[in-house]
Coordinates of C-alpha atoms in Angstrom, one line a residue:
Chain A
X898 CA 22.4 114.1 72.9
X899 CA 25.7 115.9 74.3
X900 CA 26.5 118.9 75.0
X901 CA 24.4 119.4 78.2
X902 CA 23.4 123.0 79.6
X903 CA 22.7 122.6 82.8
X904 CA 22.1 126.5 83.5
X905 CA 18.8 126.9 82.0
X906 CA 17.1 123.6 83.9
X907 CA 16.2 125.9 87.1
X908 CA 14.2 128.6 85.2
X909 CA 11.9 126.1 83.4
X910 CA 9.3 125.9 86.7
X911 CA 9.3 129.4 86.9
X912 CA 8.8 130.7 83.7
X913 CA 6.4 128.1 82.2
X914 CA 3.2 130.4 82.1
X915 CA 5.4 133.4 81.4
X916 CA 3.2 135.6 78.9
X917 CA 4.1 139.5 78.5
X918 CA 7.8 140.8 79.4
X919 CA 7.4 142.9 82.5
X920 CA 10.1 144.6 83.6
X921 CA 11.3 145.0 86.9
X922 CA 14.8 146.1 86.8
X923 CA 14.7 147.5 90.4
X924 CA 13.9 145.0 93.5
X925 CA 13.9 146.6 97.1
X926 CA 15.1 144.7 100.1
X927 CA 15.0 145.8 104.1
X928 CA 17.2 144.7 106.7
X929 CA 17.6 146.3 110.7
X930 CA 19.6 147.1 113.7
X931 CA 19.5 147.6 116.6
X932 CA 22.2 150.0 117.7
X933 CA 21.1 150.3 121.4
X934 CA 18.0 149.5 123.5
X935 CA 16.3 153.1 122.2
X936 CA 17.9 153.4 118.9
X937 CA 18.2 151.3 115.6
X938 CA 18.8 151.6 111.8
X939 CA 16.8 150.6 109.4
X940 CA 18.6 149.8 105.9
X941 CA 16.4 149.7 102.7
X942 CA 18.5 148.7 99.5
X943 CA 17.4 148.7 95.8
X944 CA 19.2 145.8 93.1
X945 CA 19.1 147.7 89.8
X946 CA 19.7 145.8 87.2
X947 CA 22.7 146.7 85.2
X948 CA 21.9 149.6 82.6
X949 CA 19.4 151.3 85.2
X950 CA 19.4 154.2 87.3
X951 CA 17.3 154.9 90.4
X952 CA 17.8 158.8 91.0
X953 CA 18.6 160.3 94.3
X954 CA 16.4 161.3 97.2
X955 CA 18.2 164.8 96.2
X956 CA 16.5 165.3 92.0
X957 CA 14.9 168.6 92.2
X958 CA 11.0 168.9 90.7
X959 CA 12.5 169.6 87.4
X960 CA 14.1 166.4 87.0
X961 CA 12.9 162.6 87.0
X962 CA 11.1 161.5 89.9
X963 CA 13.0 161.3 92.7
X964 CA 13.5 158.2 95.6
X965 CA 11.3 159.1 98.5
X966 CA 10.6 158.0 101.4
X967 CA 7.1 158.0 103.5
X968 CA 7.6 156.6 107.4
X969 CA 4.2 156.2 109.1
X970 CA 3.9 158.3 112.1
X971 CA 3.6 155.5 115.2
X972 CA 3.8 156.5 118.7
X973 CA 6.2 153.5 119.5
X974 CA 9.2 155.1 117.5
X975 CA 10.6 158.4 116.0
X976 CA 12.7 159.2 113.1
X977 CA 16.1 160.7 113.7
X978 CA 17.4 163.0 110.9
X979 CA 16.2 162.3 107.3
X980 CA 16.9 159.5 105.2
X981 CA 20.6 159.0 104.2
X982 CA 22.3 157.7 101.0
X983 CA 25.4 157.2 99.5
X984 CA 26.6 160.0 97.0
X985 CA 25.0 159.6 94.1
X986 CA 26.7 159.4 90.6
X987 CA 25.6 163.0 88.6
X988 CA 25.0 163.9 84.3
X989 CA 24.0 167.0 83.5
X990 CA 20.6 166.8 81.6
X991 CA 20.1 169.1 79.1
X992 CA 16.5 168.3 78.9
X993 CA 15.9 169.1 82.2
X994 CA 18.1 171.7 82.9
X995 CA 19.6 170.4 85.7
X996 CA 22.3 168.2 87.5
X997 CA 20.5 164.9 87.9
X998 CA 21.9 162.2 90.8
X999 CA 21.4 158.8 90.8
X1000 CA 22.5 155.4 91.3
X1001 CA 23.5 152.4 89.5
X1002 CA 23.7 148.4 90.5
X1003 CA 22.8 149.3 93.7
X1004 CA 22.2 151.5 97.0
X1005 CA 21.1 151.2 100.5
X1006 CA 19.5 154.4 102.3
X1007 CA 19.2 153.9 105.9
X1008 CA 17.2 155.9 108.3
X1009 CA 18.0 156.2 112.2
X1010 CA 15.1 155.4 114.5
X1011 CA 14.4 156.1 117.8
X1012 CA 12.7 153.9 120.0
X1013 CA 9.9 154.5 122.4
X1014 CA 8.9 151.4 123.5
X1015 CA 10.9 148.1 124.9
X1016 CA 10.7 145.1 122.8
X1017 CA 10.3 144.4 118.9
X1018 CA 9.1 147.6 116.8
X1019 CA 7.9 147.4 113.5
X1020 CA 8.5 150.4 111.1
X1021 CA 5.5 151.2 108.4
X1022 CA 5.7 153.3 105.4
X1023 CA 6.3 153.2 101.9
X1024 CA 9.3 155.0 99.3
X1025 CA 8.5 156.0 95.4
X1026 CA 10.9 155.8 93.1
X1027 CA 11.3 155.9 89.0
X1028 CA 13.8 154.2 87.1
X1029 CA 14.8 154.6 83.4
X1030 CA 17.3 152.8 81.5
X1031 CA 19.4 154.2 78.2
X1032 CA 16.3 154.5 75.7
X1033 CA 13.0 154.4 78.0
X1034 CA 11.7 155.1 81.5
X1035 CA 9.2 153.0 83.8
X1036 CA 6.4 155.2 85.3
X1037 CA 7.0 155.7 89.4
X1038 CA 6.0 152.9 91.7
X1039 CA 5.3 153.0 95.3
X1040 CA 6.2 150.3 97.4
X1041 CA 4.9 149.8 100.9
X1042 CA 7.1 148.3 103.5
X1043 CA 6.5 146.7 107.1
X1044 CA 10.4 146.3 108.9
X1045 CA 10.4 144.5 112.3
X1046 CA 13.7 145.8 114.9
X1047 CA 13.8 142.9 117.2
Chain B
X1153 CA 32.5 148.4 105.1
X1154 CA 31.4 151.2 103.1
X1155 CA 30.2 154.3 105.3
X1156 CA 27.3 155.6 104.3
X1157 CA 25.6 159.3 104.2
X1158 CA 28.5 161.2 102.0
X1159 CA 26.0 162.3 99.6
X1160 CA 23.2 163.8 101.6
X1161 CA 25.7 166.8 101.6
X1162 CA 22.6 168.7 100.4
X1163 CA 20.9 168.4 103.9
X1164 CA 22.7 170.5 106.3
X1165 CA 20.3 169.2 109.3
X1166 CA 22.0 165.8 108.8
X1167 CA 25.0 165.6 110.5
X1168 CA 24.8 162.6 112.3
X1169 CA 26.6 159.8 112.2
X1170 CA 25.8 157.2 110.6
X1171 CA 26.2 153.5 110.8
X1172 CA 28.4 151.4 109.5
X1173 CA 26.7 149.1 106.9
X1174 CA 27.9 145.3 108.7
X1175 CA 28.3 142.9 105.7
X1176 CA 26.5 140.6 107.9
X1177 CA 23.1 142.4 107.2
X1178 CA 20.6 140.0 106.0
X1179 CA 17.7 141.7 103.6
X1180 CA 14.5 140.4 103.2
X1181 CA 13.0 141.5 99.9
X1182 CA 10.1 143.4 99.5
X1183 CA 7.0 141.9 97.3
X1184 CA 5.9 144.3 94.9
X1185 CA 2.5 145.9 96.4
X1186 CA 0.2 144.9 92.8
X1187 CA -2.4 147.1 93.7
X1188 CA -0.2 150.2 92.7
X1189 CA -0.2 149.6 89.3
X1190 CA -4.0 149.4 89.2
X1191 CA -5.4 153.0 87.9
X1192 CA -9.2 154.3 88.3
X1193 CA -9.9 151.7 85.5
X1194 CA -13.9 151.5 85.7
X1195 CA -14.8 147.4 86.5
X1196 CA -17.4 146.6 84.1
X1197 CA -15.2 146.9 81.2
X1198 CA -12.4 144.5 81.3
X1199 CA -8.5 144.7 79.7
X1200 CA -8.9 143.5 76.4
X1201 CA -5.2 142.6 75.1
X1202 CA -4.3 143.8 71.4
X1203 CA -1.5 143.0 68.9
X1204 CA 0.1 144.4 66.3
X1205 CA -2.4 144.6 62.7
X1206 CA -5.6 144.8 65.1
X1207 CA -8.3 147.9 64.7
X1208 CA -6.4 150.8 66.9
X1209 CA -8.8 151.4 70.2
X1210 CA -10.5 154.7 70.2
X1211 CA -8.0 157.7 71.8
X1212 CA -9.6 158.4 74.3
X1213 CA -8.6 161.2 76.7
X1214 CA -9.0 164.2 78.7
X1215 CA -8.2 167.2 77.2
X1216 CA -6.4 168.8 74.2
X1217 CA -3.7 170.8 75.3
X1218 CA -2.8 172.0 71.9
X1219 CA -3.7 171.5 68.3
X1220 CA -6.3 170.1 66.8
X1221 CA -8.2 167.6 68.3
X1222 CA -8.0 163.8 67.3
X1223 CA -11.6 162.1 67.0
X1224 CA -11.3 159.3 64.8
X1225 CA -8.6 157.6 62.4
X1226 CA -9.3 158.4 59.5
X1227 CA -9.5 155.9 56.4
X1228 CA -6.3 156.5 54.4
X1229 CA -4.5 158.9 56.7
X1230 CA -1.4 157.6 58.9
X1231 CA -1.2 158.9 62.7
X1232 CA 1.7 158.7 64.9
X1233 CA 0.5 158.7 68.9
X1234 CA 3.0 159.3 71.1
X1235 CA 2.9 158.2 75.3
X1236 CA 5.3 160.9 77.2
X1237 CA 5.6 162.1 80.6
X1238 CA 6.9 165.0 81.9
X1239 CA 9.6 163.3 84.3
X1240 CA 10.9 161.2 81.3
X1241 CA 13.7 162.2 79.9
X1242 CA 13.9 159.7 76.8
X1243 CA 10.7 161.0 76.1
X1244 CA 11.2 164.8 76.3
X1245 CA 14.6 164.3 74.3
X1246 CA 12.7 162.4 72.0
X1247 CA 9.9 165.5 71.2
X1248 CA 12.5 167.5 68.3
X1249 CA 13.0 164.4 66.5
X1250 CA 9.2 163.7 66.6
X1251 CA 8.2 167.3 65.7
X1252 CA 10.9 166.8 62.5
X1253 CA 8.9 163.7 61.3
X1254 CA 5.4 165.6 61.3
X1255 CA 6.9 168.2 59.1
X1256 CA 8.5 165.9 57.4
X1257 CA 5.3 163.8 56.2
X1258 CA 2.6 167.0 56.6
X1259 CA -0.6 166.0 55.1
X1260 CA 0.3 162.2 55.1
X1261 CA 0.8 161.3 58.6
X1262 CA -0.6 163.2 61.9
X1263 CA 1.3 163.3 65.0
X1264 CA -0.1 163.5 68.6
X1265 CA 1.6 163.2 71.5
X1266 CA -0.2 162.0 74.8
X1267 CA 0.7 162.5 78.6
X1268 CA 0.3 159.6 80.9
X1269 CA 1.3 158.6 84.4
X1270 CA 1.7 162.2 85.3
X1271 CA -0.7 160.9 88.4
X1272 CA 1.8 158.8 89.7
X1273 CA 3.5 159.8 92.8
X1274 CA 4.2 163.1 93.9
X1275 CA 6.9 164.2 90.7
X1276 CA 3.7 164.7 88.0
X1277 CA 2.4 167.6 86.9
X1278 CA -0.6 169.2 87.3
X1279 CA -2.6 170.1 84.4
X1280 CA -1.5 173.7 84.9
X1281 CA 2.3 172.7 85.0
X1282 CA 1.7 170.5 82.1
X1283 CA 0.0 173.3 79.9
X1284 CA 3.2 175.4 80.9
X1285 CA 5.2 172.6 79.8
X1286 CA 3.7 172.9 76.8
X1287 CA 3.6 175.6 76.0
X1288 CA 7.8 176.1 76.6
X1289 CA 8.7 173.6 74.4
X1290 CA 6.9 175.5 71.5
X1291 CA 8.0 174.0 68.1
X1292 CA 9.8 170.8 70.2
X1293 CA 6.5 169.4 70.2
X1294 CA 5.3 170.3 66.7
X1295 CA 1.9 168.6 67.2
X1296 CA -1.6 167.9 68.9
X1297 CA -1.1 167.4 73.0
X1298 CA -3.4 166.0 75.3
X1299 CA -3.7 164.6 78.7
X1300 CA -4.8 161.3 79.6
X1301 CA -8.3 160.0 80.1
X1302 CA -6.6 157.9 83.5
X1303 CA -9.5 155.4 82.9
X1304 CA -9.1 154.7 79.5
X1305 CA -6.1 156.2 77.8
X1306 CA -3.6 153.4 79.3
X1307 CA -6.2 150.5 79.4
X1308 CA -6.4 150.6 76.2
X1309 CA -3.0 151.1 74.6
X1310 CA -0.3 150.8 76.4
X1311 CA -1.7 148.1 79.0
X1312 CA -3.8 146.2 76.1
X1313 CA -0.4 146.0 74.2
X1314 CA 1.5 145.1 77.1
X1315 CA 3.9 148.4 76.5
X1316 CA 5.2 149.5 80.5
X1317 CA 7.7 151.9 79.7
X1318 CA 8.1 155.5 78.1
X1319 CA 8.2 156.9 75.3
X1320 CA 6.2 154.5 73.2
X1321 CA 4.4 155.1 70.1
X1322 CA 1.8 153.7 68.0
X1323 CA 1.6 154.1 64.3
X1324 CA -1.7 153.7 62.8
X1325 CA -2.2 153.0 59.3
X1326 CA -4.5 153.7 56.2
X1327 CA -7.0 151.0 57.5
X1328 CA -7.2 152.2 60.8
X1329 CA -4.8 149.3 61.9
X1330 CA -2.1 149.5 64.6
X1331 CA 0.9 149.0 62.3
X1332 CA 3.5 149.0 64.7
X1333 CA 4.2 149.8 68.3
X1334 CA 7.6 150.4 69.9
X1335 CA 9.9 152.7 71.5
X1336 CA 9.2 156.6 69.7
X1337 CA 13.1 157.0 69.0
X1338 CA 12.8 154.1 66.8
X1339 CA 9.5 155.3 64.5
X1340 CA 12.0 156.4 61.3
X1341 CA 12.0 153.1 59.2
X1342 CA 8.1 151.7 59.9
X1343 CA 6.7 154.7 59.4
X1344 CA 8.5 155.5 56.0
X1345 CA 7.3 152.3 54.7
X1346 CA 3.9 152.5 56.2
X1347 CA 3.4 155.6 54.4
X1348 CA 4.7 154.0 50.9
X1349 CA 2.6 151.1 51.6
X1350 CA 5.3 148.7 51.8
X1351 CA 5.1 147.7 55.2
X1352 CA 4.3 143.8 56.1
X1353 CA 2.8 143.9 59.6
X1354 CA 2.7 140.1 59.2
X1355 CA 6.2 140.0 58.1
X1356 CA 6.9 142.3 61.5
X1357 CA 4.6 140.3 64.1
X1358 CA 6.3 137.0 63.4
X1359 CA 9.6 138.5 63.5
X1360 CA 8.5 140.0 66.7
X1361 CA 7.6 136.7 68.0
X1362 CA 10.7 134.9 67.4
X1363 CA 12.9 137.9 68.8
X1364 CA 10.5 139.3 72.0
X1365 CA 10.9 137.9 75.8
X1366 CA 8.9 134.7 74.7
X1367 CA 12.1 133.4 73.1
X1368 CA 13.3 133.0 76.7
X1369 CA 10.6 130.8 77.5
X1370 CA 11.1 128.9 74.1
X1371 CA 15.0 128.4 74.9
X1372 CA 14.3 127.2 77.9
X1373 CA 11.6 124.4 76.7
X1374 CA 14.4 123.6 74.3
X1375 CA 16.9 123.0 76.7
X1376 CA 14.1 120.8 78.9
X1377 CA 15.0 118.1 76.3
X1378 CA 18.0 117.4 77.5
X1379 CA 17.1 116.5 81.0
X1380 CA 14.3 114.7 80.0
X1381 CA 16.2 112.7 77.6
X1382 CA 19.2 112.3 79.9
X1383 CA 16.5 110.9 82.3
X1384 CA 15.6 108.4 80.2
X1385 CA 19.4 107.4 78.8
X1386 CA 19.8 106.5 82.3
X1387 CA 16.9 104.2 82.3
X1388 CA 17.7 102.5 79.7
X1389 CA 20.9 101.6 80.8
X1390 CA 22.6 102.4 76.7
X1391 CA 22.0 98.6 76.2
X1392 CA 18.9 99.0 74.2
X1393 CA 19.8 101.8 71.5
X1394 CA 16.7 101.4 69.7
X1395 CA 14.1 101.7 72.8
X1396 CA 16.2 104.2 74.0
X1397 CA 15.8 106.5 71.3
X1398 CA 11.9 105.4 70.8
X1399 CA 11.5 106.7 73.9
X1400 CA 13.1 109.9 73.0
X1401 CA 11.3 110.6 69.9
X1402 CA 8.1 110.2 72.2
X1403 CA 9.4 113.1 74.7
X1404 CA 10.1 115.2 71.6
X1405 CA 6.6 114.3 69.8
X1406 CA 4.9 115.2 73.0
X1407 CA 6.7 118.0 73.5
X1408 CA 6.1 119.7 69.7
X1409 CA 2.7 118.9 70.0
X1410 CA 2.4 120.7 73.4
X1411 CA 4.4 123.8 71.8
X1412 CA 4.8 123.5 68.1
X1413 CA 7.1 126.6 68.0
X1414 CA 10.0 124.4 69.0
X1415 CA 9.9 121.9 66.7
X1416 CA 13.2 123.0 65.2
X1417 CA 15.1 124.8 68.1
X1418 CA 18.5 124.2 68.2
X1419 CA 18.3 121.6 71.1
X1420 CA 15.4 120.1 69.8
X1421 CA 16.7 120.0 66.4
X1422 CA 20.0 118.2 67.7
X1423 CA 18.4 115.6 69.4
X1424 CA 15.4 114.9 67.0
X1425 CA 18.0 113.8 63.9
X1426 CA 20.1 112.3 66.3
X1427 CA 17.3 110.0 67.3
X1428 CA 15.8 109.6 63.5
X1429 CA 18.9 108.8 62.2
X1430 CA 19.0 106.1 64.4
X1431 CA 15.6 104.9 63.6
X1432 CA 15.0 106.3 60.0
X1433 CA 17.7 108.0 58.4
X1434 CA 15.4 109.1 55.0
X1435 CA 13.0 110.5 57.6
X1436 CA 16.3 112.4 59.5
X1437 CA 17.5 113.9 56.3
X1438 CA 13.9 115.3 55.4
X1439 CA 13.4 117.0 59.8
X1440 CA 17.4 118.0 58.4
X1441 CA 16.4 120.1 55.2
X1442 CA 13.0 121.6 57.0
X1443 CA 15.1 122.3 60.3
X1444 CA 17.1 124.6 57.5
X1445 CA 14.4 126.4 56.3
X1446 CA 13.2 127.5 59.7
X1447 CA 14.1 130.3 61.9
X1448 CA 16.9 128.6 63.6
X1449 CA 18.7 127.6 60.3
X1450 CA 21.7 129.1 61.1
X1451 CA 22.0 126.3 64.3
X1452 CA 21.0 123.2 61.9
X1453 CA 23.9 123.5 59.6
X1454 CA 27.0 122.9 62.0
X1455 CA 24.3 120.6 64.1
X1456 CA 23.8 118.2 60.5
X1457 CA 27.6 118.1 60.5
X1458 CA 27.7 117.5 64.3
X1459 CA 25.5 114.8 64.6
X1460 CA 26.2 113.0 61.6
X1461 CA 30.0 112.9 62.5
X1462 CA 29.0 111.6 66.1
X1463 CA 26.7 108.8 64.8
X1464 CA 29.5 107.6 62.3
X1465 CA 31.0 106.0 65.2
X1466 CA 28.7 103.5 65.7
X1467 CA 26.0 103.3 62.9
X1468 CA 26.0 102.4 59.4
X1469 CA 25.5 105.8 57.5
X1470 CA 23.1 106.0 54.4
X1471 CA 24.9 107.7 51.1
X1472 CA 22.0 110.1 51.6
X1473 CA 22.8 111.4 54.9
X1474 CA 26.6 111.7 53.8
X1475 CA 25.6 113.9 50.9
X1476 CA 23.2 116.1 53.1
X1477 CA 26.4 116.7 55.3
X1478 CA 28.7 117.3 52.5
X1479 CA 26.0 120.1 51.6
X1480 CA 25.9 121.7 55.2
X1481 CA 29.4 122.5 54.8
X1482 CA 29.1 124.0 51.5
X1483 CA 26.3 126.3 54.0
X1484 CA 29.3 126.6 56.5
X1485 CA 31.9 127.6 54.7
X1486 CA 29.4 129.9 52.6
X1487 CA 28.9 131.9 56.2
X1488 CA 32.4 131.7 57.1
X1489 CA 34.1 135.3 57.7
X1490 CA 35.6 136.6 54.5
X1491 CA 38.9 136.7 56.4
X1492 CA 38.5 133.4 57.9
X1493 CA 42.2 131.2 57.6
X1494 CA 42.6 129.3 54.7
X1495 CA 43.9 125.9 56.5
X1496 CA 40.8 126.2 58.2
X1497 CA 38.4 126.5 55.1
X1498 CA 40.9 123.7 53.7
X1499 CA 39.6 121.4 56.3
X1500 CA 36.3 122.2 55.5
X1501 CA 36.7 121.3 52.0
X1502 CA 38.6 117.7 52.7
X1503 CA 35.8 116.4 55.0
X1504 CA 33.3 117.8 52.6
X1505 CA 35.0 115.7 49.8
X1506 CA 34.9 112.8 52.0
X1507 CA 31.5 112.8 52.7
X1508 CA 30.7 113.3 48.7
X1509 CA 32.9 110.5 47.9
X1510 CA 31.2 108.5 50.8
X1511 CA 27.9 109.6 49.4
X1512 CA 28.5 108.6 45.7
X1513 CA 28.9 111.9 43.7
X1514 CA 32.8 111.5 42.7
X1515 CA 32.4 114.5 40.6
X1516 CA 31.2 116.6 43.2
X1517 CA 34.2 115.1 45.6
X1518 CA 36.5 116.3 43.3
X1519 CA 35.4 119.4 43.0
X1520 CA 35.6 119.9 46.8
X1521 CA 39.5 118.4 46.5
X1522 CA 40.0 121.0 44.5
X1523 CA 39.0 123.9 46.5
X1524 CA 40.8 122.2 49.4
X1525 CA 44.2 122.0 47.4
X1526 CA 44.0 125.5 46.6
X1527 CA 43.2 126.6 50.2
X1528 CA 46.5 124.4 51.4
X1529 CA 48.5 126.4 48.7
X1530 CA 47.5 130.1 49.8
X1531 CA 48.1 128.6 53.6
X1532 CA 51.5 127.3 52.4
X1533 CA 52.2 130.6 50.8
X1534 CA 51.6 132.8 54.0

């Protein structure tokens, strides 16, 4: 009848039918622009949570899975180039064999897009991605994603 | 503004420039599509969810890769069954350590190692690349391989168990019971004593219980009481000290019979022999001594002490509650560090003298004197 904690009152409606754990240390997020009428950016970030590591677009076949990226062809816009990221922190893996890159806390890859048509586009596809933490690794996931340029 | 691209270095086509990342950027997030996770699971036979000491599922899968085939557990044999992936790292650095164990415990326990989620995405490996894989870690994996059955290998452990993640194995015992599941670099100790028959799977489930994610959701039904109870101190008005903490022992009843588990959580704890000894200080001394004997005893202790020295200020305190409190710090200074500072522990020993003396047992106030006397003496000395 003191001491009050007022830090734990907001999770109580969210968690109140929680049953198993499931993890999900990585969370993806979108955001656009438009850099000119025919051209734009679209930004897709991932939140790790801290002790996780989402591995670079760059992972050979070797290695864990890498982060990829699948744009659906559309006839209203065009990619331009490939699929950029930050550089990657790298550990050797003797397991693997290889130099494996990846990111911690978290990353945004951003892909340039040109556009054919006037007016708001929207930019289908989906990206894959692993992650793995210091003792265990979550199978790969594929998220599908729908990112209006206005 | 961070500038983006340095590390596609790889990608010689991909020289343009890119754009600046504007801190004004506003990201949606991006719901989880659920359907992914779903495999070819067949419809007309549903998840069934498993725990710990239940009849290990049939291992079903798709082929043996190498060794001898696993049909059936065996009555009095121990297995080990591994989940691993090719992409996984944890679990391929896990494989020596595995194949050790087998030899280790040959002709006790058998060892089988099974490949999952190697369907996901574009990374996993065919079964050709798998069969290489194999085959080059030779003695690494010093046991039976297989591949999954994708619609029953999973279903039935790992999802039925509620195990996401790689490597993960299951040990199963002489009765053909799971006897304990968890991450394979952590097999050593439960599999020793599952083999000497000295493992409590009991013992390990409730321990489980009290320690897994569910904890979160019991902390945070403990914690509930305080805004409910606050709620209600503001209703009352403080005027009313005995309807006011009524009221509260009917939140708390309700909300132990709703989830018994937090009977004696550390909030719940505080505020239920706060209440009682208000209303019934026999009846807060008995919810004191129980509250000790359950899994949060090591919050009742300094909580006894706590509450007991808050209500002094305006109640009339029982001998019996003193002497409960005098025996709490005894507990406390019992778990103190055995560097902890003397003036400190000297303190601890006064009050607990007060409270005997309050409580009746001179003898036992003395004693505590004593120790208190001492403790000033070595402080003095320093």
């Amino acid at each position: 009848m003191k001491r009050i904690i007022l830090a734990f009152f907001v999770l109580l409606s969210v968690s109140s039918t929680l049953h198993a754990q499931v993890l999900r240390p990585v969370r993806w997020s979108y955001a656009a622009k438009r850099l000119s009428k025919t051209e734009a950016v679209v930004f897709i970030k991932a939140t790790i949570d801290e002790d996780w590591h989402l591995y670079s677009q760059t992972v050979p076949d070797r290695g864990p899975t890498r982060t990829s990226f699948a744009f659906s062809p559309s006839k209203n816009y065009a990619l331009i180039g490939t699929t950029l990221e930050p550089k990657p922190l790298t550990r050797f893996e003797k397991v693997f064999g290889i130099e494996v890159a990846y990111f911690e806390n978290s990353v945004i890859f951003q892909q340039k897009i040109k556009l054919n048509v006037n007016g708001p586009v929207t930019v289908n596809g989906s990206l894959e991605y692993m992650t793995c933490n210091d003792e265990k690794c979550l199978p790969p996931e594929t998220v599908s994603f729908s990112i209006m340029i206005k | 503004m961070m500038a983006l691209g340095a590390g596609a270095q790889n990608d010689t086509s991909v020289k343009a420039k890119t754009a600046q990342i504007d801190t004004s950027l506003k990201f949606t997030e991006i719901q989880k599509d659920s359907t992914a996770r779903v495999n070819s699971v067949k419809k007309e036979e549903p998840l069934v969810t498993r725990y710990m000491g239940d009849a290990a599922p049939q291992l079903r899968v798709k082929d043996w890769i190498k060794g001898k085939p696993i049909t059936n557990f065996e009555k009095g044999e121990v297995y080990v069954i591994d989940f691993w992936a090719t992409w996984c790292g944890w679990c391929i650095k896990g494989m020596p350590h595995l194949s050790e164990l087998a030899r280790k415990y040959k002709g006790k326990v058998t060892f089988a190692a099974v490949s999952v989620w190697e369907d996901r995405g574009t990374r996993g490996a065919t079964p050709e690349k798998l069969k290489a894989f194999v085959d080059g870690m030779g003695d690494k994996m010093d046991f039976s391989v297989a591949s999954e059955d994708t619609a029953f290998t999973q279903r039935d452990w790992l999802n039925a168990f509620h195990l996401d993640y790689i490597p993960v194995s299951f040990i199963i015992d002489g009765q053909g019971r799971v006897a304990w599941t968890g991450n394979s670099a952590h097999v050593d100790t439960a599999l020793q004593k599952i083999v000497n028959n000295t493992w409590d799977i009991e013992q390990e489930s409730a321990r489980r219980k009290y320690s897994d994610s569910s904890q979160n959701y019991l902390d945070t039904l403990d914690n509930s009481v305080i805004a409910k109870t606050k709620r209600l101190q503001l209703r009352s008005g403080n005027e009313n000290l005995q309807g006011f903490t009524d009221s509260i022992l009917v939140v708390i009843n309700d909300m132990v019979k709703k989830e018994p588990k937090i009977k004696y959580t550390p909030e719940m704890a505080s505020h239920t022999f706060a209440a009682l000894l208000i209303t019934d200080p026999h009846k807060a001394c008995e919810y004191a001594t129980e509250a000790m004997a359950s899994p949060y005893a090591q919050y009742a202790y300094g909580m006894v002490i706590e509450e007991i020295n808050f209500s002094l200020r305006y109640l009339t305190t029982p001998k019996e509650v003193y002497l409960l409190g005098a025996e709490c710090y005894q507990v406390k200074i019992d778990q103190s560090e055995p560097d902890e500072d003397a003036a400190y522990l000297a303190k601890q020993y006064q009050s607990m003298a007060d409270w005997y003396r309050l409580g009746g047992d001179k003898l036992k106030a003395i004693a505590a004197d004593k120790k208190a006397l001492k403790l000033w003496e070595k402080d003095a000395d320093k």
